[in-house]
């Protein structure tokens, strides 16, 4: 069965795009429907942008504060609060085992080894 290039209209941006014979062959083998979107819009969707074209890539907002312990600059993944001491990552790892109970949902799980 021979395929010919076809022009389809993208439902998203309404531009015409070519549904190539190769693609048609591939789609029919897989049992896919005709594509509704041009390659541009498809890749835009896949990369997650979607709404409003925002470039949000899951990057975390980081905050800087002064470490309570050593006075160095500390980078925090959360907004520092007045009623809680702030530690740099260095001091945090020293402080945490002694503190107990202040679990931050970190990596390692319980410290119940002793
Ligand atoms: Zn499009
Ligand atoms: Zn520190």
Coordinates of N, CA and C and ligand atoms in Angstrom, one line a residue:
X1 N 0.8 -1.2 0.0 CA 0.0 0.0 0.0 C 0.9 1.2 0.0
X2 N 0.6 2.1 -1.0 CA 1.5 3.3 -1.1 C 0.9 4.5 -0.5
X3 N 1.7 5.2 0.1 CA 1.3 6.5 0.8 C 1.8 7.7 0.0
X4 N 1.1 8.7 0.1 CA 1.5 10.0 -0.5 C 1.5 11.1 0.6
X5 N 2.5 12.0 0.5 CA 2.5 13.1 1.4 C 1.1 13.8 1.4
X6 N 0.7 14.1 2.6 CA -0.6 14.9 2.6 C -0.4 16.1 3.5
X7 N -1.2 17.1 3.1 CA -1.2 18.3 3.9 C -2.3 18.3 4.9
X8 N -2.0 18.4 6.2 CA -3.0 18.4 7.2 C -2.9 19.8 7.9
X9 N -4.0 20.1 8.5 CA -4.1 21.4 9.3 C -4.0 21.1 10.8
X10 N -3.1 21.8 11.4 CA -2.9 21.7 12.8 C -4.1 22.3 13.6
X11 N -4.6 21.5 14.5 CA -5.8 22.0 15.3 C -5.3 23.1 16.3
X12 N -4.1 23.1 16.5 CA -3.6 24.0 17.6 C -3.2 25.4 17.0
X13 N -2.4 25.4 16.0 CA -1.9 26.7 15.5 C -2.6 27.0 14.1
X14 N -3.3 26.0 13.6 CA -4.0 26.1 12.3 C -3.0 26.3 11.1
X15 N -1.8 26.0 11.3 CA -0.9 26.0 10.1 C -1.0 24.6 9.4
X16 N -0.7 24.7 8.1 CA -0.7 23.4 7.4 C 0.7 22.8 7.7
X17 N 0.6 21.5 7.7 CA 1.9 20.7 7.9 C 1.8 19.5 7.0
X18 N 2.9 18.9 6.7 CA 3.0 17.7 5.8 C 3.0 16.5 6.7
X19 N 2.0 15.6 6.4 CA 2.0 14.3 6.9 C 2.7 13.4 5.9
X20 N 3.9 13.1 6.1 CA 4.7 12.5 5.0 C 4.3 11.0 4.9
X21 N 4.6 10.5 3.7 CA 4.3 9.1 3.4 C 4.9 8.2 4.4
X22 N 6.1 8.5 4.8 CA 6.8 7.7 5.9 C 6.0 7.7 7.1
X23 N 5.6 8.9 7.6 CA 4.8 9.0 8.8 C 3.5 8.2 8.7
X24 N 2.9 8.4 7.5 CA 1.6 7.7 7.4 C 1.8 6.2 7.5
X25 N 2.9 5.7 6.9 CA 3.2 4.3 7.0 C 3.3 3.9 8.4
X26 N 4.1 4.7 9.1 CA 4.4 4.4 10.5 C 3.1 4.4 11.3
X27 N 2.3 5.4 11.1 CA 1.0 5.5 11.8 C 0.1 4.4 11.6
X28 N 0.0 3.9 10.3 CA -0.9 2.9 10.0 C -0.4 1.5 10.6
X29 N 0.9 1.4 10.6 CA 1.4 0.2 11.3 C 1.1 0.1 12.7
X30 N 1.2 1.3 13.4 CA 0.9 1.4 14.8 C -0.6 1.5 15.1
X31 N -1.4 1.7 14.0 CA -2.8 1.9 14.3 C -3.1 3.2 14.8
X32 N -2.2 4.2 14.6 CA -2.5 5.6 15.1 C -3.5 6.3 14.2
X33 N -4.1 7.3 14.8 CA -5.0 8.2 14.0 C -4.0 9.2 13.3
X34 N -4.6 9.9 12.3 CA -3.9 11.0 11.7 C -3.5 12.0 12.8
X35 N -2.3 12.5 12.6 CA -1.9 13.5 13.6 C -2.8 14.8 13.5
X36 N -3.1 15.4 14.7 CA -3.9 16.5 14.7 C -3.1 17.8 14.8
X37 N -1.9 17.6 15.2 CA -1.0 18.8 15.4 C 0.2 18.7 14.6
X38 N 0.7 19.9 14.3 CA 2.0 20.0 13.5 C 3.1 19.6 14.4
X39 N 4.3 19.2 13.8 CA 5.4 18.8 14.7 C 5.8 19.8 15.7
X40 N 5.7 21.1 15.4 CA 6.0 22.1 16.3 C 5.2 22.0 17.6
X41 N 3.9 22.0 17.3 CA 3.0 22.0 18.5 C 3.1 20.7 19.3
X42 N 3.4 19.6 18.6 CA 3.6 18.3 19.3 C 4.7 18.4 20.2
X43 N 5.9 18.9 19.7 CA 7.0 18.9 20.5 C 6.9 19.9 21.6
X44 N 6.1 21.0 21.4 CA 5.8 22.0 22.4 C 5.0 21.3 23.6
X45 N 4.1 20.5 23.2 CA 3.3 19.8 24.2 C 4.1 18.9 25.0
X46 N 4.9 18.1 24.3 CA 5.7 17.1 24.9 C 6.7 17.7 26.0
X47 N 7.2 18.8 25.6 CA 8.2 19.4 26.6 C 7.5 20.1 27.7
X48 N 6.1 20.0 27.7 CA 5.4 20.4 28.9 C 5.0 21.8 29.0
X49 N 5.4 22.6 28.1 CA 5.1 24.0 28.1 C 3.5 24.2 28.1
X50 N 2.9 23.9 27.0 CA 1.5 23.9 27.0 C 0.9 25.3 27.2
X51 N 0.4 25.5 28.4 CA -0.4 26.7 28.7 C 0.5 28.0 28.8
X52 N 0.2 29.0 28.1 CA 0.8 30.3 28.2 C 2.3 30.3 27.8
X53 N 2.8 29.2 27.3 CA 4.2 29.2 26.9 C 5.2 29.4 28.0
X54 N 4.8 29.1 29.2 CA 5.7 29.4 30.3 C 6.9 28.4 30.2
X55 N 8.0 28.9 30.6 CA 9.2 28.0 30.6 C 9.5 27.4 31.9
X56 N 8.5 27.0 32.6 CA 8.7 26.4 33.9 C 9.2 25.0 33.8
X57 N 10.4 24.8 34.3 CA 11.0 23.5 34.2 C 11.2 22.8 35.5
X58 N 10.4 23.1 36.5 CA 10.5 22.5 37.8 C 11.7 23.0 38.5
X59 N 12.3 24.1 38.1 CA 13.4 24.6 38.9 C 12.9 25.2 40.2
X60 N 13.6 24.9 41.2 CA 13.1 25.3 42.5 C 13.6 26.7 42.8
X61 N 12.7 27.4 43.4 CA 13.1 28.7 44.0 C 14.0 28.5 45.2
X62 N 15.2 29.1 45.2 CA 16.1 29.0 46.3 C 16.2 30.3 47.1
X63 N 16.3 30.2 48.3 CA 16.5 31.4 49.2 C 17.8 31.3 49.8
X64 N 18.3 32.5 50.1 CA 19.6 32.6 50.8 C 19.4 33.2 52.1
X65 N 20.1 32.8 53.1 CA 20.0 33.3 54.5 C 21.4 33.1 55.1
X66 N 21.5 33.7 56.3 CA 22.7 33.5 57.0 C 22.6 32.4 58.0
X67 N 23.6 31.5 57.9 CA 23.6 30.4 58.8 C 23.7 30.8 60.3
X68 N 22.8 30.2 61.1 CA 22.8 30.5 62.5 C 24.1 30.1 63.2
X69 N 24.6 29.1 62.7 CA 25.7 28.4 63.3 C 27.1 29.0 63.0
X70 N 27.4 29.1 61.7 CA 28.7 29.6 61.4 C 28.7 30.9 60.7
X71 N 27.6 31.5 60.4 CA 27.5 32.8 59.8 C 27.7 32.8 58.3
X72 N 28.0 31.6 57.7 CA 28.1 31.6 56.2 C 26.8 31.7 55.5
X73 N 26.9 32.0 54.3 CA 25.6 32.1 53.5 C 25.1 30.7 53.3
X74 N 23.8 30.6 53.6 CA 23.1 29.3 53.4 C 22.1 29.4 52.3
X75 N 22.0 28.3 51.5 CA 21.0 28.3 50.4 C 19.9 27.3 50.8
X76 N 18.7 27.8 50.8 CA 17.6 27.0 51.3 C 16.6 26.8 50.2
X77 N 16.0 25.6 50.1 CA 14.9 25.3 49.2 C 13.6 25.8 49.7
X78 N 13.6 26.5 50.8 CA 12.3 27.0 51.3 C 12.6 28.4 51.9
X79 N 11.5 29.1 52.1 CA 11.7 30.4 52.6 C 12.0 30.4 54.1
X80 N 13.2 31.1 54.5 CA 13.6 31.0 55.9 C 12.5 31.7 56.8
X81 N 12.3 31.2 57.9 CA 11.4 31.8 58.9 C 12.1 32.3 60.1
X82 N 11.5 33.3 60.6 CA 12.1 33.9 61.8 C 12.2 33.0 63.0
X83 N 11.2 32.2 63.2 CA 11.2 31.4 64.4 C 11.9 30.1 64.3
X84 N 12.6 29.9 63.1 CA 13.4 28.7 63.0 C 14.8 29.1 62.7
X85 N 15.8 28.4 63.3 CA 17.2 28.6 63.0 C 17.5 28.2 61.5
X86 N 18.4 28.9 60.9 CA 18.8 28.6 59.6 C 20.2 28.0 59.6
X87 N 20.4 26.9 58.9 CA 21.8 26.4 58.8 C 22.2 26.2 57.4
X88 N 23.5 26.4 57.1 CA 24.0 26.0 55.8 C 24.0 24.5 55.7
X89 N 24.2 24.0 54.6 CA 24.2 22.5 54.4 C 25.2 21.8 55.3
X90 N 26.3 22.5 55.5 CA 27.4 22.0 56.3 C 26.9 21.8 57.7
X91 N 26.4 22.9 58.3 CA 25.9 22.8 59.7 C 24.7 22.0 59.8
X92 N 23.9 22.0 58.8 CA 22.6 21.3 58.9 C 22.9 19.8 59.1
X93 N 23.9 19.3 58.4 CA 24.2 17.9 58.6 C 24.8 17.6 59.9
X94 N 25.4 18.6 60.6 CA 25.9 18.4 61.9 C 24.8 18.5 62.9
X95 N 23.9 19.4 62.7 CA 22.9 19.7 63.7 C 21.8 18.6 63.6
X96 N 21.5 18.1 62.5 CA 20.3 17.3 62.3 C 20.3 16.1 63.2
X97 N 21.4 15.3 63.3 CA 21.3 14.1 64.1 C 21.0 14.3 65.6
X98 N 21.5 15.4 66.1 CA 21.3 15.8 67.5 C 19.8 16.3 67.7
X99 N 19.4 17.0 66.8 CA 18.1 17.7 66.9 C 16.9 16.7 67.1
X100 N 16.9 15.7 66.3 CA 15.9 14.6 66.5 C 14.5 15.1 66.2
X101 N 13.8 14.4 65.5 CA 12.4 14.7 65.3 C 12.1 15.8 64.2
X102 N 13.1 16.6 64.0 CA 12.8 17.6 63.0 C 13.0 17.2 61.6
X103 N 12.3 16.1 61.3 CA 12.5 15.5 60.0 C 12.1 16.4 58.9
X104 N 12.9 16.5 57.9 CA 12.6 17.4 56.8 C 12.2 16.6 55.5
X105 N 11.8 15.4 55.7 CA 11.5 14.6 54.5 C 12.6 14.5 53.6
X106 N 13.8 14.3 54.1 CA 15.0 14.2 53.3 C 15.1 12.9 52.6
X107 N 16.4 12.5 52.4 CA 16.6 11.3 51.7 C 16.6 10.0 52.6
X108 N 17.4 10.0 53.6 CA 17.8 8.8 54.2 C 16.9 8.0 55.0
X109 N 15.8 8.5 55.4 CA 14.9 7.8 56.3 C 15.4 7.9 57.7
X110 N 14.9 7.0 58.5 CA 15.1 7.2 60.0 C 16.5 7.1 60.5
X111 N 16.8 7.7 61.6 CA 18.1 7.6 62.2 C 18.1 6.7 63.4
X112 N 17.3 5.7 63.3 CA 17.1 4.8 64.5 C 18.1 3.7 64.5
X113 N 19.4 4.1 64.4 CA 20.4 3.0 64.3 C 20.9 2.7 65.7
X114 N 20.8 3.6 66.6 CA 21.5 3.4 67.9 C 20.7 2.5 68.8
Ligands
LIG1 ZN1 0.7 23.6 15.2
LIG2 ZN1 26.8 27.0 58.8

